[in-house]
XYZ file of C-alpha atoms in Angstrom:
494
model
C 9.407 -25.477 -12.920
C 6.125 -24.108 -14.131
C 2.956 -25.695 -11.832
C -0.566 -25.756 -12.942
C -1.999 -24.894 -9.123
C -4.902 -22.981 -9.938
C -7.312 -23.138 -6.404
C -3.987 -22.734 -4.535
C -2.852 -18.773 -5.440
C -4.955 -16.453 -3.307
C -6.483 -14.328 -6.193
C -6.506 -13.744 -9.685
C -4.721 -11.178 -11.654
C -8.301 -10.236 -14.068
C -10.259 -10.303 -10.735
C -7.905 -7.777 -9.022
C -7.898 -5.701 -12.016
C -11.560 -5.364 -12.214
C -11.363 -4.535 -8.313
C -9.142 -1.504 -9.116
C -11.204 -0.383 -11.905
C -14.332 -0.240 -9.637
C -12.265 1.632 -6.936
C -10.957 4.024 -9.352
C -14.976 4.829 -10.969
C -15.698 5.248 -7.315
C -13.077 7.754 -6.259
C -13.852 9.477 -9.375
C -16.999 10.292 -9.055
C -15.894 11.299 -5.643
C -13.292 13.644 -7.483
C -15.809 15.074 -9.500
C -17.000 18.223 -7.378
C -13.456 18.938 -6.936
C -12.905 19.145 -10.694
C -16.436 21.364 -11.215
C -15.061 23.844 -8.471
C -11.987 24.142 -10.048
C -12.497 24.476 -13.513
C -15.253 27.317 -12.627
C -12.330 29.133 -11.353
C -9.930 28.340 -14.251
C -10.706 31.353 -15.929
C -9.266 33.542 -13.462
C -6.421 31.516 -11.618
C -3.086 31.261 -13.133
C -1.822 27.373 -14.200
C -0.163 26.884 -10.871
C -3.214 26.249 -9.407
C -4.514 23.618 -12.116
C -2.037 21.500 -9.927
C -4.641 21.439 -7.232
C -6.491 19.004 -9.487
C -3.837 16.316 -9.509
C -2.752 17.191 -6.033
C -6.325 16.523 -4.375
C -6.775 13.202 -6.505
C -3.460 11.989 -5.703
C -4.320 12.551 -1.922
C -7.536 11.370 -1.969
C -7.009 7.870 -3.785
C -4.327 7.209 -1.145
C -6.897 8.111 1.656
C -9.730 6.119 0.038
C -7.593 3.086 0.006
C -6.059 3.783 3.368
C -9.177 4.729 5.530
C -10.998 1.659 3.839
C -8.519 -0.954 4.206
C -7.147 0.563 7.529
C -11.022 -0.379 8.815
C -12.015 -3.472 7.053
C -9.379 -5.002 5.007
C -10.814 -4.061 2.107
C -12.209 -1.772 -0.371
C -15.364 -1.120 -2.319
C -14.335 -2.648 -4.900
C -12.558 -5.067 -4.054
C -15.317 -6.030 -1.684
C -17.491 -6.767 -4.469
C -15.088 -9.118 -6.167
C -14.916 -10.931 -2.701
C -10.942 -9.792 -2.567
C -9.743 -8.792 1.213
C -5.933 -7.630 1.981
C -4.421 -10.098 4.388
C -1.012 -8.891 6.474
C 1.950 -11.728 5.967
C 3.372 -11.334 9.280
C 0.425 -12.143 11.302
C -2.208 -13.220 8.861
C -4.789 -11.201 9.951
C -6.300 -7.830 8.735
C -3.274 -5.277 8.112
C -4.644 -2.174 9.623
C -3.908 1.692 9.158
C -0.098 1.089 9.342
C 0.316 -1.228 6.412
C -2.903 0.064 4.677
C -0.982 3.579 4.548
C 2.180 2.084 4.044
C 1.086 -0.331 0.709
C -0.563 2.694 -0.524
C 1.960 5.544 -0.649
C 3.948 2.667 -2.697
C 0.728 2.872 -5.025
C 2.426 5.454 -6.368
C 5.409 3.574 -7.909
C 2.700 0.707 -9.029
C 0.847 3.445 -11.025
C 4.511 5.163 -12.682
C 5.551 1.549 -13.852
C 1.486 0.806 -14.997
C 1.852 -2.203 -12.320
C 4.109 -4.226 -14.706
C 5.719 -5.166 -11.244
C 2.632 -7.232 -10.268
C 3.133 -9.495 -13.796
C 6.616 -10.734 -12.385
C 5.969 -10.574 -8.740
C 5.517 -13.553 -6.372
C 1.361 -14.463 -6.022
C 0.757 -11.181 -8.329
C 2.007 -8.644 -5.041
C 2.879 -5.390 -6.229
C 5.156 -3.082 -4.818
C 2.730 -1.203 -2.129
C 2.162 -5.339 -1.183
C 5.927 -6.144 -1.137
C 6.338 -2.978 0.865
C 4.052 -3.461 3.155
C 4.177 -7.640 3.369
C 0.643 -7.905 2.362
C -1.119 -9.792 0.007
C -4.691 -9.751 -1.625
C -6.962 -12.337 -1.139
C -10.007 -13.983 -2.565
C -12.834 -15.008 -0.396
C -12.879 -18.238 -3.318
C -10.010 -19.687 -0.913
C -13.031 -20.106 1.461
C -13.647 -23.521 -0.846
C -12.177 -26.973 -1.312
C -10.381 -26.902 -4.524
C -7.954 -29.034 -6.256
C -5.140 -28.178 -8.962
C -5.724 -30.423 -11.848
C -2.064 -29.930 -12.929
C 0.494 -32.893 -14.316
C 3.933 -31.583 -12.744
C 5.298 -33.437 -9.655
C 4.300 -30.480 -7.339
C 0.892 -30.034 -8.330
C 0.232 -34.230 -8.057
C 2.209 -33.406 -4.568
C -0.470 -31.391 -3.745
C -3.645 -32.907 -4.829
C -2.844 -36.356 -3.697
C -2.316 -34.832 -0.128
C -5.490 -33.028 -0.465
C -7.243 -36.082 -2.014
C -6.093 -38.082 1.605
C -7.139 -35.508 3.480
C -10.477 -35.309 2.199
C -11.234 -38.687 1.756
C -9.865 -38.832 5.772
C -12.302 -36.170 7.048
C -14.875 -37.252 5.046
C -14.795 -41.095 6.916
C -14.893 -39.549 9.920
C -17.820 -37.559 9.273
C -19.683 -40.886 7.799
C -18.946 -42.491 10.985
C -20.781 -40.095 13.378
C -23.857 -39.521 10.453
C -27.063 -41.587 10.876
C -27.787 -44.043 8.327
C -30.916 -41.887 7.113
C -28.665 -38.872 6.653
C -25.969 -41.134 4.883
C -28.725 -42.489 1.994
C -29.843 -38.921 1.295
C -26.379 -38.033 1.395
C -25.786 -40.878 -1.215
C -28.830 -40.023 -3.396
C -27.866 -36.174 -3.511
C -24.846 -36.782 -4.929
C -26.156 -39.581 -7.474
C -26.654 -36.687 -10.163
C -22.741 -35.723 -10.386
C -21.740 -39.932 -11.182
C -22.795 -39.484 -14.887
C -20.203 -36.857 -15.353
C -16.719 -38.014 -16.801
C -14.842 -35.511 -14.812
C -16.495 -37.510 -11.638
C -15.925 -40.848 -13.362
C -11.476 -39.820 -13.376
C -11.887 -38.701 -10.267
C -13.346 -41.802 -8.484
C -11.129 -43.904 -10.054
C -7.934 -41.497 -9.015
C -9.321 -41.750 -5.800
C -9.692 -45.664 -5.338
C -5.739 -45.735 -5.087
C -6.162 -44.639 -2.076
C -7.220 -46.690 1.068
C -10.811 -45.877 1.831
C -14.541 -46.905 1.738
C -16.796 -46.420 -1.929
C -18.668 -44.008 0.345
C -16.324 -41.729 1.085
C -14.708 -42.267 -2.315
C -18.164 -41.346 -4.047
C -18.853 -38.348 -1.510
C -15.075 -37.006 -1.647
C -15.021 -36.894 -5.845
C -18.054 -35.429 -5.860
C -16.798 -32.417 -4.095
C -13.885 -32.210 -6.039
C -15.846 -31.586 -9.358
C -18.235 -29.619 -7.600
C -15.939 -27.104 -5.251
C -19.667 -25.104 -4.136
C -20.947 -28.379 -3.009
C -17.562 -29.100 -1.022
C -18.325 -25.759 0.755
C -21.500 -26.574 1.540
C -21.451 -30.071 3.314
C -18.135 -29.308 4.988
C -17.777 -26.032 7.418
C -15.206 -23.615 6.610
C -12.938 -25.171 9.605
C -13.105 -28.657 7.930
C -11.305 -27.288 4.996
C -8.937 -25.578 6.738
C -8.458 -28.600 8.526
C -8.294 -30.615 5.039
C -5.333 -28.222 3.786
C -3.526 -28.710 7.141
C -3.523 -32.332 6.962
C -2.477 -31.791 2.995
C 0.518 -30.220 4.033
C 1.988 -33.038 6.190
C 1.244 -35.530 4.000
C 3.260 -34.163 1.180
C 6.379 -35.195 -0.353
C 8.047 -31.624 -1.364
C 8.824 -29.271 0.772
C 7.393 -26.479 -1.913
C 4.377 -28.316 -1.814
C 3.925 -28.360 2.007
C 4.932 -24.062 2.053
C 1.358 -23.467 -0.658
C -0.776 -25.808 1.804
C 0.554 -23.987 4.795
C -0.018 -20.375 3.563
C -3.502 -21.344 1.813
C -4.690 -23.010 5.228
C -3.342 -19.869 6.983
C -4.348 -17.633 4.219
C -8.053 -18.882 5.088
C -7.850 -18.178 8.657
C -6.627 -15.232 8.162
C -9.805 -14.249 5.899
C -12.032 -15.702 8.864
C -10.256 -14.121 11.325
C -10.918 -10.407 9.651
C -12.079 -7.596 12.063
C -12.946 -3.974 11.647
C -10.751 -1.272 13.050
C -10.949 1.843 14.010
C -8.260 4.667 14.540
C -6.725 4.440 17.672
C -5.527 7.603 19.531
C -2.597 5.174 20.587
C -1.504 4.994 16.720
C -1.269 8.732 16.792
C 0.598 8.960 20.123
C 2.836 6.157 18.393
C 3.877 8.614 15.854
C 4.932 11.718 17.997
C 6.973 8.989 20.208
C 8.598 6.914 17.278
C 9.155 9.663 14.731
C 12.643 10.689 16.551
C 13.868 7.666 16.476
C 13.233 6.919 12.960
C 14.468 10.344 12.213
C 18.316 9.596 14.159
C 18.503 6.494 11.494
C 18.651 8.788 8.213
C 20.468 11.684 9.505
C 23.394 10.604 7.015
C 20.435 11.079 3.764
C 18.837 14.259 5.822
C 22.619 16.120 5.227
C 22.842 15.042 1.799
C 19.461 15.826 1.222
C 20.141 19.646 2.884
C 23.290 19.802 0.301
C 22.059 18.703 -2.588
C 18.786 21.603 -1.921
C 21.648 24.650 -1.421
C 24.129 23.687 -4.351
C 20.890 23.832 -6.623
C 19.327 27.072 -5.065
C 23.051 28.544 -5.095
C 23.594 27.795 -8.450
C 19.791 29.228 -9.540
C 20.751 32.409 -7.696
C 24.523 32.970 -9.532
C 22.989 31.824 -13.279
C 20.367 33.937 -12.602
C 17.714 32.773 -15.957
C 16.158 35.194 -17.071
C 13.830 33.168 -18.879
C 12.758 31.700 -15.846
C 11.385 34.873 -14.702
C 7.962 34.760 -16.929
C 7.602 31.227 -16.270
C 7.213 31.892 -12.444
C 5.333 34.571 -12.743
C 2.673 32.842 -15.048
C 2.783 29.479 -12.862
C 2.429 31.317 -9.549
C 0.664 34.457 -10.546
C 3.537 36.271 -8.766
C 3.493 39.982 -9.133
C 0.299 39.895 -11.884
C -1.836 41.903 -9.495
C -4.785 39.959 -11.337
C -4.734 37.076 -8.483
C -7.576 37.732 -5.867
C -7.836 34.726 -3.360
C -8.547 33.794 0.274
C -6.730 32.563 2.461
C -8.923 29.294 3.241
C -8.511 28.492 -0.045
C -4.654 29.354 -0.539
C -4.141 27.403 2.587
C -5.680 24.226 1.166
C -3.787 24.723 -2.428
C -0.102 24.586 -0.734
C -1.303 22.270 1.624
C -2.467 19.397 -1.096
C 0.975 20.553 -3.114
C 3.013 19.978 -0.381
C 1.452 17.127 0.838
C 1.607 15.317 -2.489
C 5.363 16.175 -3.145
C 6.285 14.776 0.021
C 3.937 11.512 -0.643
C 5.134 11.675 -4.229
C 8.988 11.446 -3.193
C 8.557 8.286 -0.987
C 5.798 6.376 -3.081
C 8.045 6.892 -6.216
C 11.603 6.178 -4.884
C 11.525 2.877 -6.399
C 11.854 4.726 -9.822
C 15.757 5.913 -8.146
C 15.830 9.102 -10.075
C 12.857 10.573 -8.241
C 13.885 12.017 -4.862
C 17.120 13.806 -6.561
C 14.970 15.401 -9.135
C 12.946 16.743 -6.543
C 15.425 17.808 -4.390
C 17.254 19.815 -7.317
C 14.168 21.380 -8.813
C 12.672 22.367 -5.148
C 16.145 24.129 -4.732
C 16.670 25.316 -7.690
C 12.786 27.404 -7.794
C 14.037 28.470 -4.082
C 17.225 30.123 -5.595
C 15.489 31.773 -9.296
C 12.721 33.381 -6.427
C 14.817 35.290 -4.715
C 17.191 35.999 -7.755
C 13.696 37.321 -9.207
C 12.240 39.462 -6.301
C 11.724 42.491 -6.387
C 12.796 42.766 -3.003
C 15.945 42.927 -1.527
C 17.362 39.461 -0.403
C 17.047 39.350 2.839
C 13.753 40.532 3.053
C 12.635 38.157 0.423
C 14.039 35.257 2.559
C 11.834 36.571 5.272
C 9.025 35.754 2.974
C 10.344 31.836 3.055
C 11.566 31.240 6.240
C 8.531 31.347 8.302
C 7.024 28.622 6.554
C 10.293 27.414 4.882
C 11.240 25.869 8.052
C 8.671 23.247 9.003
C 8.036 23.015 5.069
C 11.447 22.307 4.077
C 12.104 19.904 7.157
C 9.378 17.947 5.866
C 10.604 17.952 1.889
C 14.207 16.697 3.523
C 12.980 13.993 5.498
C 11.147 12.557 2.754
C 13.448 12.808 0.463
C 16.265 11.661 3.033
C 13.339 8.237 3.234
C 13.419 7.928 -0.105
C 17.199 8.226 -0.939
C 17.381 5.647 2.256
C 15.176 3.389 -0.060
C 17.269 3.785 -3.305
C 20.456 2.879 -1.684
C 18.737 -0.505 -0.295
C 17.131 -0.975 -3.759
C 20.795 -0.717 -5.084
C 22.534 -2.316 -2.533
C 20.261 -4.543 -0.195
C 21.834 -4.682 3.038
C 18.448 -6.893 4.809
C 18.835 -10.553 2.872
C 17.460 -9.294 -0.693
C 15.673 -6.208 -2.645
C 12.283 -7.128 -1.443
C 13.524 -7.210 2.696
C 15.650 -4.104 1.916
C 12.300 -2.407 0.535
C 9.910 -3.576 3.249
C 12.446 -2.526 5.959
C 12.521 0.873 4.634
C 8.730 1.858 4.254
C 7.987 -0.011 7.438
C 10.559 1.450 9.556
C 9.786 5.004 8.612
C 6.227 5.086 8.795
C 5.823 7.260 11.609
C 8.378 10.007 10.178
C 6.242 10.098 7.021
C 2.999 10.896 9.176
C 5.189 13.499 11.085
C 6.082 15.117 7.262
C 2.476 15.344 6.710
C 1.972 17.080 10.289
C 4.650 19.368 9.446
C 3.440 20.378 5.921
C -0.212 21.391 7.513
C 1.806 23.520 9.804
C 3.514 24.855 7.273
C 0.625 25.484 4.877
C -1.513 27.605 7.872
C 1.748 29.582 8.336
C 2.564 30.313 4.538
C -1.248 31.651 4.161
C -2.027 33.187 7.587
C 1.227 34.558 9.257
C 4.041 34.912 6.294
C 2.692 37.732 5.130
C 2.148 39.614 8.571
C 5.601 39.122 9.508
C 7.784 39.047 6.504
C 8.479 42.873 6.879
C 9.325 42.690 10.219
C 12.598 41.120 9.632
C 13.622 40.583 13.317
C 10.196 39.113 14.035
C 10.355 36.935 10.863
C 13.671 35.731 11.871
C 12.723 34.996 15.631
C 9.885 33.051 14.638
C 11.911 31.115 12.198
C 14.529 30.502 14.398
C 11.984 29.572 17.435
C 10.544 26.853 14.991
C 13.933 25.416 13.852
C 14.949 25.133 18.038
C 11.485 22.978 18.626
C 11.646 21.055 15.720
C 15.130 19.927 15.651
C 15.435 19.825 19.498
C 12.547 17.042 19.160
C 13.416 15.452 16.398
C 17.268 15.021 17.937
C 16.937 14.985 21.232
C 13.300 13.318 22.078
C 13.710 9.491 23.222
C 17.594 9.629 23.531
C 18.033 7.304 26.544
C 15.912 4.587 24.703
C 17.673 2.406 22.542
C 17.204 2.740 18.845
């Protein structure tokens, strides 16, 4: 049944759109020393490193939205627009956990050109569904009426109408008589109107006195002047009464969450990062990591069939390729290491992101996963190098690196199997249960991948032809990383 309950939905669709579209000019123009940098050095960097463009974008739309929201709610743009992110489960502001959380899945709303948001309930999209958020207008902050013909939305405006016309007595009754005539008189100018004229006369069903009658329509044509002789808590109050007095059931659930939707928006507060949140993280990331051990071994499988099978086809053609996307054996590339550190950092970083935020898409994480292996096994087919000393070259940083790579992708297989086969009630459970349950491992990822990146560019090289140094290193990393991630928090229970 199709309801015309405009006033009751918490935003619109065009208004959220425009929101985005700010937030994306800002970021942007944020962006745009990044791109100047890098396309001075164009010229004489091979094409692997053009990905640093999309990889420091990617990264640094998620952190806009995440650092904003996690603090106020909110964005710049949507700010402007009067639009504020409001957590489900509490209603209150959602914080850095569900502010990261909705915006890794930004990436699945951006590879399906947020299509999901169309068919979604109240316009969520998937980083909202994910996270149980919702965005909300500061217009909710206003008494408004749906004007609609279906049983639900008469449901809901003849509770409101009661309400109103309710409050509104009591308020005459405590008012002087002074402050009732100029009451009366400011209001005069809205009785010529024909949309007052139906609404008085809807309204004199209804058990009351021609003041409050003649007050009460008046704010329903005019929803500003509603706002401005009632206080915010009176129409709360208005939508709380509105929901008892109903008739349906799916009439008294939209009073409910608009009245609760409004405290929530009231009720906002700014945060700031905790040390507690990180702490949380380095505690809670075991745990999380014992629930997708299953994925984590298919994950390591799936990564040595491919690099096994790149190593015994050995393509030739592949060889160029490599060496024109890495700059591999060229002699041409000249560097530093600051700045080779922050290019496999933002890669790594935004395949890991990439593999959770677009596991929604299925396909994702196993394309990944294959071609990750796969470039592992045509490298050391392709060295010049014998093969053990070219897996010295990897391990040191292959390690903590590929760790990360298999616990995202091990997340976002974890994902694909609930979006298949939804074990938690239905798809959208199954999905929230997922993200929100692995939050802390996919900070850990990103902990892991820094490591990684300061040992690729700063010790790698210094080691790799000292093979028993190389492997003792590598070795010493896998016994501290897997001993924590195993063995750390046992005696709790999961």
């Amino acid at each position: 049944m199709k309801h015309d309950l405009h006033g009751i939905i918490p935003s619109k669709l065009s208004t959220r759109v425009i929101a985005h579209l700010v937030d994306l000019i800002i970021t942007s123009v944020a962006f745009s020393p990044v791109y100047l940098l890098v396309s001075s050095l164009i010229s004489s960097l091979p094409p692997f490193f053009l990905t640093i463009l999309l990889s420091s974008y990617l990264i640094l739309l998620i952190l806009y939205f995440v650092i904003f929201e996690g603090i106020s709610s909110t964005s710049p743009g949507k700010r402007l627009l009067g639009l504020y992110v409001i957590s489900l489960d509490d209603m209150t502001e959602i914080g850095f956990r569900k502010a990261f959380a909705r915006n890794v899945m930004r990436l699945s709303d951006m590879a399906t050109l947020y299509l999901v948001t169309l068919f979604s309930r109240a316009g969520m999209r998937i980083g909202d569904i994910a996270a149980n958020t919702i965005v909300v207008s500061r217009e909710l902050l206003s008494l408004e009426v749906p004007r609609g013909n279906d049983p639900i939305s008469r449901d809901v405006r003849s509770g409101i109408e009661i309400s109103l016309l309710a409050l509104t007595e009591e308020k005459l009754s405590i008012t002087s008589k002074d402050a009732k005539e100029k009451l009366i008189k400011y209001i005069e100018r809205y009785e010529d109107l024909p949309s007052y004229r139906r609404i008085y006369e809807e309204l004199e069903e209804f058990e009351s006195t021609e003041e409050a009658r003649r007050i009460a329509a008046a704010m329903i044509v005019n929803p500003p002047l509603g706002s401005k002789l009632l206080g915010i808590q009176d129409l709360i109050e208005i939508y709380e009464r509105a929901s008892r007095l109903c008739y349906y059931i799916e009439s008294r659930d939209l009073l409910k969450k608009r009245a609760n939707l409004m405290k929530g928006l009231i009720n906002i507060k700014s945060r700031s990062p905790r040390v507690s949140e990180l702490i949380s993280v380095f505690r809670e990331a075991p745990t999380e990591f014992r629930r997708i051990i299953p994925y984590f071994a298919i994950s390591l499988v799936i990564f040595l069939i491919s690099a096994a099978i790149a190593y015994v086809e050995r393509p030739i053609w592949v060889k160029e390729l490599i060496r024109e996307l890495f700059g591999r054996g060229s002699g041409e590339l000249s560097i530093s290491q600051t700045l080779l550190l922050l290019i496999i950092l933002l890669n790594n970083v935004r395949v890991a992101l990439s593999l959770v935020g677009t596991s929604p898409l299925i396909f994702m994480p196993f394309l990944v996963l294959v071609a990750n292996g796969a470039l592992v096994g045509v490298a050391i087919t392709l060295s010049q190098r014998p093969e053990i000393q070219t897996l010295m070259y990897l391990l040191p940083h292959g390690v903590p690196e590929l760790t990360a790579i298999f616990i995202t992708s091990s997340i976002a297989m974890w994902l694909v199997k609930e979006m298949i086969s939804p074990t938690d009630g239905d798809r959208y459970s199954s999905l929230r249960k997922v993200v929100m349950s692995s939050l802390d491992l996919m900070v850990l990822t990103i902990l892991l991948l820094m490591y990684a990146a300061v040992v690729e560019s700063f010790v790698t090289a210094r080691i790799a032809e000292h093979i028993p140094m190389a492997l003792a290193f590598s070795i010493t990393e896998g016994i501290v990383i897997y001993t924590y991630l195993l063995l750390l928090g046992t005696k709790k229970k999961d």
